[in-house]
């Protein structure tokens, strides 16, 4: 039976919701602007679906229906002015926010592929200007037929990898009435692995569009949307950049119907890579060409400029220039004035804006002498960090790496002084799973923690991290991001009465203290399709993070603040306590979320279902930075309603220099002959009471009890019993574990690394070694012995 | 002695007629390289093979790179993020500990030599594998033969059995015959002994083919081959011929075929080995060695634990531990341990520190291997890694030294030169030494 729940009913609250909803697929993969459609969500724990979180405007949810925990649907209306192209969507249930999935908004009516259409004579007949949703199965070729007149533009563009479901390299071709492919495409610089074909029809007739996986290796997940029609498909815009708020007459290049111009107003708040959807005769390209929006003054290159004397002159720095490497062998010269000592960044935006250009950039002086050059510092694009040697005119020279060129080989050159910049992001915590832990689901009356990565360019210093907004009842605990680190954990806490709700929220980092104010955004990139060492095939970037208050979790975690510091080369155990709801007995997987510099911890540990406390081992190496650091532990556990994550609060971990140091003198003995290990102690720190030292790393057959000593004692002596069968050899792995008392607890030091004990076979003429017996008095209990001799002293005595 | 390998250019120009033919075509210039080749042949280092202590070798290779910290070289005193998720257990060697998941081998430590100071510096899978299969660093100029192929070349077949068998299949591209004729390549089972219906591919006459038909087909093939041989002299034809000869012998020898028949092993023994991939592969390896195979190359599991080393080790190592232990016990009971070398190796070790995904990455700077039987010492640990398992601390061992020692124990002097294409004499191992310190009984 299908349980149909409406949106208001769900908002009243339901006990159905599972934690951590999984959204695997949105069907259909796209829809037409100005129409209403039923959007289906497939995944897990989708019961309790409350809303759709959309990163772009224009998709209006009219009702929601939950069929079961694996399937829900929504009636949505795509507004007529909704932006074309990819829309990022998440679903939010009372138990959390899902991963990001995509939905494509198009301008054409959408139809489904109708099998069989695997042969030209079976081609599915469609109207011009239609989008078909299909699947390229293994060895599957799909044909679609349209009637066309001579001179018409005929274009087919396929969204395949961009649908982000699976690794799917699509191939598309136009087949003429005689069966010849008159245009074909596997990959295009504009669309990466996706493909488009666009041509002018030579004769009246029935033409077919062919879609398949490039290597015929499709499968049931290889879905595509192919838009077939008479729409324009330019491949570049000129100029390839603009200022925010200005209206620019863009020339769209690369369409088979010829160049055309369109005047477009750039929004005042736009910045960075910006999409333009060229349109002609009321028809748009289904995907954009890209430009760069920034406030830099810009000029267009003036051809001819393929020599230093013809160089296009740029305005005062910082500035930008737009150009096209117009033909094979073309080189563009752009001249600019710079002052001695200026640190400049010269950056060519080519492939970044999906231009076919593989730029090579060089800087020459006015005489033409090469000063610096770069090919691929910015991916395929060129970036140069360059210090100006003296006042004067310089030339930026741009060409294609393979000396190719063409009308759409557009680029934008930016020359800027090196300015400070800061930014934040969320780290990838699992290989090939860039979405893991990228949403902030905070159970009511509980906490959730995330690590925030920061990047600083041309600046150093402490930074503060904060949210521009948060759901009601959620507080963010964020320590200062110390200048020496580029990541820090932050904790979100939801009040017990916080309403179950969520949304997309912006975060930023700011400078703190007496430094010029600087603000940077938190931006998160998820990779929809990525393969281990090959990298990402399709990604989506957002400047907003999903934050939600979710239903109560069945446990809380506390991290006890340590009473003493951890010392360099020392170790401590931090106590994690779990408060479980009555009857909740699942194991909790604990993870020390972030390690301060020089601190090491196991990646994770498990708090068994019948335990309420765990000791998390924390180790400091010799390079640990003394100071105070905020740390926390994140716990993940299964519940009958799915997995849920909660964190402890941030607590302060203090790293200190060791209170004492030790060096172990080398000792040598024979099998069966006891010896004394002498440790010299120095005391850079203070403590009261007795420290206890344990000598570890002894070989088989060597034993010594722990020794206690007060502050200030210069030497610690370990009487070592050596059994008759003790392992012969030079044993160099000895060290001391010393516990130093403080604050009613102890601080664990590890000192004296590299201590050496040599055990030889007894000399052949010596009497047989006495067999060690239990009743033998330990050497330590013997009557006050003479002062034990060091190895050196023993050797000296022997030679007397 | 084989003066040259089949297919070697030196084999050509044997008849005066051919010599004249080539001489006429190429002029006198051709005689000079030929002279050099002959000179190379004359200078080729040669040693007769001897009777080895080891009559057979079982090479258990753990692909992907087994972590030494979790197996033969635990670091119980290291910080938790180095120590890893497991503890250490005492072994039969006083004062020596293994990782806690090697419970059974710990009880047999007095039967084996553990080398804790191997290193080769090659952090990529294929390069590490190449080292551990051939004793050489990979070279773009030459494909080296694997241990099994060299042994096959030097010692030949016994009891009609293939001298070099891969269980269950050829594990990687470096397990082949390299520059030697492909006739010395491995015989691969083609199916897994762990499967209930295990049967070696191609070992029996195909259904519907009686001996008469088989012999008729055989003579047909010989006619075709003879024709080709009259047209062209090539390694491939000779190698194919050698293959067929081996195969005919194998198919016609009941005893040889029986070596592959696991069904005759008692159930109790199958249980002792473990009814799984590891166990049944090792049991078959023992049968093959017992029957006369010289070198069995056996792979099991996947040990490239970049993530979740805890779960991966827990899931795989106990079965392999049980199977290797059963193999050593079984060989020992049959009095075969002395004459059989069991070597457990891997591509490289793994990083001292556990990575953020709970795994360890590639680490060729130090790792551990195990040798049992074949004249190696019993209850001996050679060398050590440093306190964190990150580098060789004492008595480092190179791949060359280890390979030379292994070859020595089966009766091959690894300094011997084999002829590579182009008349290049190449040492079986370049520059290794026999490590007497590892050996109780030197061949």
Tab-separated table of N, CA and C in Angstrom, chain A residues 523-616:
chain	number	residue	atom	x	y	z
A	523	UNK	N	34.128	27.361	0.363
A	523	UNK	CA	33.602	26.774	-0.874
A	523	UNK	C	33.857	25.280	-0.821
A	524	UNK	N	32.895	24.541	-1.276
A	524	UNK	CA	33.031	23.090	-1.232
A	524	UNK	C	32.851	22.521	-2.629
A	525	UNK	N	33.743	21.623	-2.992
A	525	UNK	CA	33.648	20.965	-4.294
A	525	UNK	C	33.342	19.493	-4.066
A	526	UNK	N	32.326	19.000	-4.730
A	526	UNK	CA	32.099	17.549	-4.692
A	526	UNK	C	32.312	17.010	-6.102
A	527	UNK	N	32.845	15.812	-6.152
A	527	UNK	CA	33.100	15.178	-7.443
A	527	UNK	C	32.030	14.117	-7.662
A	528	UNK	N	31.205	14.328	-8.683
A	528	UNK	CA	30.160	13.342	-8.959
A	528	UNK	C	30.750	12.077	-9.556
A	529	UNK	N	31.727	12.259	-10.444
A	529	UNK	CA	32.380	11.089	-11.047
A	529	UNK	C	33.877	11.285	-10.861
A	530	UNK	N	34.510	10.361	-10.138
A	530	UNK	CA	35.968	10.455	-9.978
A	530	UNK	C	36.532	9.056	-9.910
A	531	UNK	N	37.731	8.922	-10.421
A	531	UNK	CA	38.389	7.630	-10.422
A	531	UNK	C	39.778	7.827	-9.869
A	532	UNK	N	40.031	7.064	-8.794
A	532	UNK	CA	41.293	7.082	-8.077
A	532	UNK	C	42.362	8.040	-8.580
A	533	UNK	N	43.281	7.543	-9.408
A	533	UNK	CA	44.397	8.383	-9.804
A	533	UNK	C	44.106	9.211	-11.047
A	534	UNK	N	42.924	9.019	-11.624
A	534	UNK	CA	42.606	9.777	-12.831
A	534	UNK	C	42.002	11.128	-12.489
A	535	UNK	N	41.507	11.268	-11.261
A	535	UNK	CA	40.927	12.537	-10.861
A	535	UNK	C	39.442	12.588	-11.168
A	536	UNK	N	38.930	13.826	-11.146
A	536	UNK	CA	37.484	14.011	-11.253
A	536	UNK	C	37.074	14.218	-12.710
A	537	UNK	N	35.983	13.597	-13.110
A	537	UNK	CA	35.433	13.783	-14.456
A	537	UNK	C	34.278	14.775	-14.464
A	538	UNK	N	33.571	14.857	-13.342
A	538	UNK	CA	32.549	15.891	-13.264
A	538	UNK	C	32.375	16.303	-11.816
A	539	UNK	N	32.407	17.594	-11.576
A	539	UNK	CA	32.376	18.115	-10.214
A	539	UNK	C	31.351	19.228	-10.112
A	540	UNK	N	30.991	19.535	-8.896
A	540	UNK	CA	30.092	20.663	-8.668
A	540	UNK	C	30.632	21.448	-7.490
A	541	UNK	N	30.614	22.764	-7.611
A	541	UNK	CA	31.140	23.602	-6.546
A	541	UNK	C	30.022	24.444	-5.968
A	542	UNK	N	30.064	24.666	-4.669
A	542	UNK	CA	29.030	25.490	-4.044
A	542	UNK	C	29.661	26.338	-2.957
A	543	UNK	N	29.058	27.507	-2.695
A	543	UNK	CA	29.557	28.340	-1.606
A	543	UNK	C	28.619	28.259	-0.406
A	544	UNK	N	27.735	27.274	-0.425
A	544	UNK	CA	26.845	27.084	0.724
A	544	UNK	C	26.906	25.631	1.168
A	545	UNK	N	26.800	25.440	2.469
A	545	UNK	CA	26.900	24.117	3.080
A	545	UNK	C	25.542	23.801	3.699
A	546	UNK	N	25.110	22.551	3.549
A	546	UNK	CA	23.830	22.149	4.143
A	546	UNK	C	24.029	21.936	5.641
A	547	UNK	N	23.202	22.624	6.428
A	547	UNK	CA	23.232	22.461	7.890
A	547	UNK	C	21.810	22.150	8.320
A	548	UNK	N	21.641	21.120	9.149
A	548	UNK	CA	20.287	20.755	9.557
A	548	UNK	C	20.274	20.312	11.010
A	549	UNK	N	19.163	20.618	11.667
A	549	UNK	CA	18.910	20.041	12.985
A	549	UNK	C	18.099	18.777	12.723
A	550	UNK	N	18.557	17.658	13.271
A	550	UNK	CA	17.856	16.400	13.025
A	550	UNK	C	17.339	15.836	14.344
A	551	UNK	N	16.608	14.762	14.255
A	551	UNK	CA	16.019	14.188	15.458
A	551	UNK	C	17.096	13.723	16.441
A	552	UNK	N	16.683	13.510	17.697
A	552	UNK	CA	17.626	13.150	18.757
A	552	UNK	C	18.375	11.866	18.403
A	553	UNK	N	19.664	11.864	18.704
A	553	UNK	CA	20.471	10.646	18.537
A	553	UNK	C	20.415	9.867	19.842
A	554	UNK	N	20.630	8.555	19.787
A	554	UNK	CA	20.494	7.768	21.014
A	554	UNK	C	21.720	7.794	21.918
A	555	UNK	N	22.676	8.656	21.640
A	555	UNK	CA	23.818	8.757	22.560
A	555	UNK	C	24.442	10.137	22.449
A	556	UNK	N	25.173	10.487	23.508
A	556	UNK	CA	25.975	11.718	23.527
A	556	UNK	C	27.406	11.336	23.862
A	557	UNK	N	28.342	12.156	23.440
A	557	UNK	CA	29.751	11.873	23.743
A	557	UNK	C	30.370	13.060	24.473
A	558	UNK	N	31.212	12.753	25.452
A	558	UNK	CA	31.970	13.799	26.140
A	558	UNK	C	33.439	13.407	26.113
A	559	UNK	N	34.278	14.399	25.943
A	559	UNK	CA	35.723	14.172	26.014
A	559	UNK	C	36.202	14.879	27.275
A	560	UNK	N	36.789	14.125	28.207
A	560	UNK	CA	37.241	14.745	29.455
A	560	UNK	C	38.466	15.605	29.187
A	561	UNK	N	38.438	16.864	29.634
A	561	UNK	CA	39.632	17.696	29.429
A	561	UNK	C	40.785	17.106	30.225
A	562	UNK	N	41.959	16.945	29.638
A	562	UNK	CA	43.068	16.351	30.378
A	562	UNK	C	43.548	17.291	31.483
A	563	UNK	N	43.888	16.709	32.647
A	563	UNK	CA	44.312	17.510	33.796
A	563	UNK	C	45.764	17.942	33.675
A	564	UNK	N	46.507	17.268	32.808
A	564	UNK	CA	47.934	17.575	32.669
A	564	UNK	C	48.250	17.740	31.191
A	565	UNK	N	49.378	18.373	30.903
A	565	UNK	CA	49.738	18.481	29.482
A	565	UNK	C	50.311	17.166	28.955
A	566	UNK	N	50.344	17.046	27.649
A	566	UNK	CA	51.120	15.975	27.022
A	566	UNK	C	52.480	16.576	26.690
A	567	UNK	N	53.552	15.816	26.921
A	567	UNK	CA	54.881	16.373	26.653
A	567	UNK	C	55.416	15.812	25.341
A	568	UNK	N	56.337	16.551	24.757
A	568	UNK	CA	57.003	16.082	23.532
A	568	UNK	C	57.561	14.689	23.761
A	569	UNK	N	57.419	13.830	22.811
A	569	UNK	CA	57.821	12.419	22.899
A	569	UNK	C	57.053	11.660	23.960
A	570	UNK	N	55.997	12.275	24.478
A	570	UNK	CA	55.214	11.612	25.516
A	570	UNK	C	53.917	11.079	24.959
A	571	UNK	N	53.122	10.593	25.857
A	571	UNK	CA	51.898	9.924	25.443
A	571	UNK	C	50.858	10.135	26.525
A	572	UNK	N	49.598	10.135	26.180
A	572	UNK	CA	48.542	10.183	27.187
A	572	UNK	C	47.292	9.509	26.639
A	573	UNK	N	46.388	9.215	27.547
A	573	UNK	CA	45.108	8.656	27.136
A	573	UNK	C	44.006	9.649	27.477
A	574	UNK	N	43.217	10.012	26.485
A	574	UNK	CA	42.090	10.908	26.727
A	574	UNK	C	40.842	10.052	26.913
A	575	UNK	N	40.065	10.421	27.921
A	575	UNK	CA	38.884	9.612	28.205
A	575	UNK	C	37.680	10.145	27.423
A	576	UNK	N	37.050	9.242	26.657
A	576	UNK	CA	35.816	9.582	25.939
A	576	UNK	C	34.686	8.858	26.661
A	577	UNK	N	33.661	9.608	27.035
A	577	UNK	CA	32.534	8.985	27.742
A	577	UNK	C	31.281	9.069	26.878
A	578	UNK	N	30.555	7.990	26.832
A	578	UNK	CA	29.297	7.966	26.074
A	578	UNK	C	28.126	7.874	27.046
A	579	UNK	N	27.129	8.692	26.826
A	579	UNK	CA	25.882	8.569	27.583
A	579	UNK	C	24.877	7.974	26.616
A	580	UNK	N	24.429	6.775	26.920
A	580	UNK	CA	23.539	6.081	25.997
A	580	UNK	C	22.097	6.171	26.465
A	581	UNK	N	21.205	6.240	25.484
A	581	UNK	CA	19.787	6.126	25.821
A	581	UNK	C	19.545	4.721	26.327
A	582	UNK	N	18.564	4.616	27.207
A	582	UNK	CA	18.172	3.320	27.762
A	582	UNK	C	18.084	2.270	26.642
A	583	UNK	N	18.799	1.186	26.805
A	583	UNK	CA	18.660	0.070	25.867
A	583	UNK	C	19.495	0.206	24.608
A	584	UNK	N	20.222	1.321	24.441
A	584	UNK	CA	21.008	1.489	23.211
A	584	UNK	C	22.393	0.861	23.395
A	585	UNK	N	22.677	-0.184	22.648
A	585	UNK	CA	23.896	-0.959	22.911
A	585	UNK	C	24.731	-1.189	21.644
A	586	UNK	N	24.739	-0.229	20.743
A	586	UNK	CA	25.573	-0.394	19.546
A	586	UNK	C	26.988	0.089	19.837
A	587	UNK	N	27.964	-0.517	19.134
A	587	UNK	CA	29.327	-0.018	19.225
A	587	UNK	C	29.424	1.361	18.581
A	588	UNK	N	30.295	2.198	19.124
A	588	UNK	CA	30.455	3.550	18.563
A	588	UNK	C	31.888	3.658	18.033
A	589	UNK	N	31.990	4.008	16.768
A	589	UNK	CA	33.306	4.155	16.147
A	589	UNK	C	33.797	5.579	16.392
A	590	UNK	N	34.879	5.702	17.137
A	590	UNK	CA	35.376	7.019	17.531
A	590	UNK	C	36.529	7.434	16.634
A	591	UNK	N	36.569	8.703	16.335
A	591	UNK	CA	37.670	9.220	15.515
A	591	UNK	C	38.142	10.542	16.095
A	592	UNK	N	39.428	10.582	16.416
A	592	UNK	CA	40.040	11.836	16.852
A	592	UNK	C	40.083	12.700	15.602
A	593	UNK	N	39.263	13.747	15.588
A	593	UNK	CA	38.937	14.363	14.305
A	593	UNK	C	40.101	15.105	13.669
A	594	UNK	N	40.922	15.692	14.510
A	594	UNK	CA	42.031	16.489	13.944
A	594	UNK	C	43.183	16.466	14.915
A	595	UNK	N	44.392	16.297	14.385
A	595	UNK	CA	45.573	16.254	15.238
A	595	UNK	C	46.348	17.569	15.152
A	596	UNK	N	46.610	18.203	16.299
A	596	UNK	CA	47.492	19.378	16.278
A	596	UNK	C	48.869	18.964	15.764
A	597	UNK	N	49.695	19.931	15.345
A	597	UNK	CA	51.006	19.579	14.792
A	597	UNK	C	51.817	18.737	15.773
A	598	UNK	N	52.374	17.639	15.279
A	598	UNK	CA	53.223	16.787	16.105
A	598	UNK	C	52.463	15.792	16.952
A	599	UNK	N	51.151	15.809	16.884
A	599	UNK	CA	50.339	14.874	17.661
A	599	UNK	C	49.897	13.738	16.745
A	600	UNK	N	50.033	12.524	17.237
A	600	UNK	CA	49.575	11.368	16.470
A	600	UNK	C	48.575	10.580	17.287
A	601	UNK	N	47.591	10.044	16.608
A	601	UNK	CA	46.584	9.215	17.277
A	601	UNK	C	46.227	8.077	16.334
A	602	UNK	N	45.699	6.982	16.860
A	602	UNK	CA	45.152	5.984	15.943
A	602	UNK	C	44.026	6.629	15.131
A	603	UNK	N	43.846	6.157	13.893
A	603	UNK	CA	42.837	6.763	13.014
A	603	UNK	C	41.457	6.670	13.653
A	604	UNK	N	41.164	5.563	14.270
A	604	UNK	CA	39.866	5.432	14.935
A	604	UNK	C	39.943	4.317	15.960
A	605	UNK	N	38.930	4.233	16.792
A	605	UNK	CA	38.838	3.132	17.746
A	605	UNK	C	37.365	2.884	18.036
A	606	UNK	N	37.092	1.734	18.580
A	606	UNK	CA	35.691	1.387	18.783
A	606	UNK	C	35.364	1.337	20.264
A	607	UNK	N	34.252	1.968	20.606
A	607	UNK	CA	33.712	1.885	21.957
A	607	UNK	C	32.638	0.804	21.878
A	608	UNK	N	32.915	-0.344	22.513
A	608	UNK	CA	32.009	-1.491	22.354
A	608	UNK	C	30.625	-1.161	22.918
A	609	UNK	N	29.652	-1.927	22.454
A	609	UNK	CA	28.254	-1.652	22.800
A	609	UNK	C	27.974	-1.692	24.289
A	610	UNK	N	28.767	-2.480	25.026
A	610	UNK	CA	28.499	-2.566	26.462
A	610	UNK	C	29.398	-1.629	27.256
A	611	UNK	N	30.112	-0.757	26.575
A	611	UNK	CA	31.015	0.153	27.288
A	611	UNK	C	30.487	1.575	27.251
A	612	UNK	N	30.838	2.312	28.280
A	612	UNK	CA	30.446	3.721	28.274
A	612	UNK	C	31.678	4.627	28.292
A	613	UNK	N	32.860	4.026	28.364
A	613	UNK	CA	34.078	4.842	28.379
A	613	UNK	C	35.141	4.203	27.501
A	614	UNK	N	35.959	5.036	26.908
A	614	UNK	CA	37.096	4.510	26.153
A	614	UNK	C	38.271	5.440	26.383
A	615	UNK	N	39.472	4.874	26.316
A	615	UNK	CA	40.671	5.706	26.431
A	615	UNK	C	41.291	5.827	25.045
A	616	UNK	N	41.400	7.049	24.572
A	616	UNK	CA	41.944	7.298	23.231
A	616	UNK	C	43.408	7.663	23.381
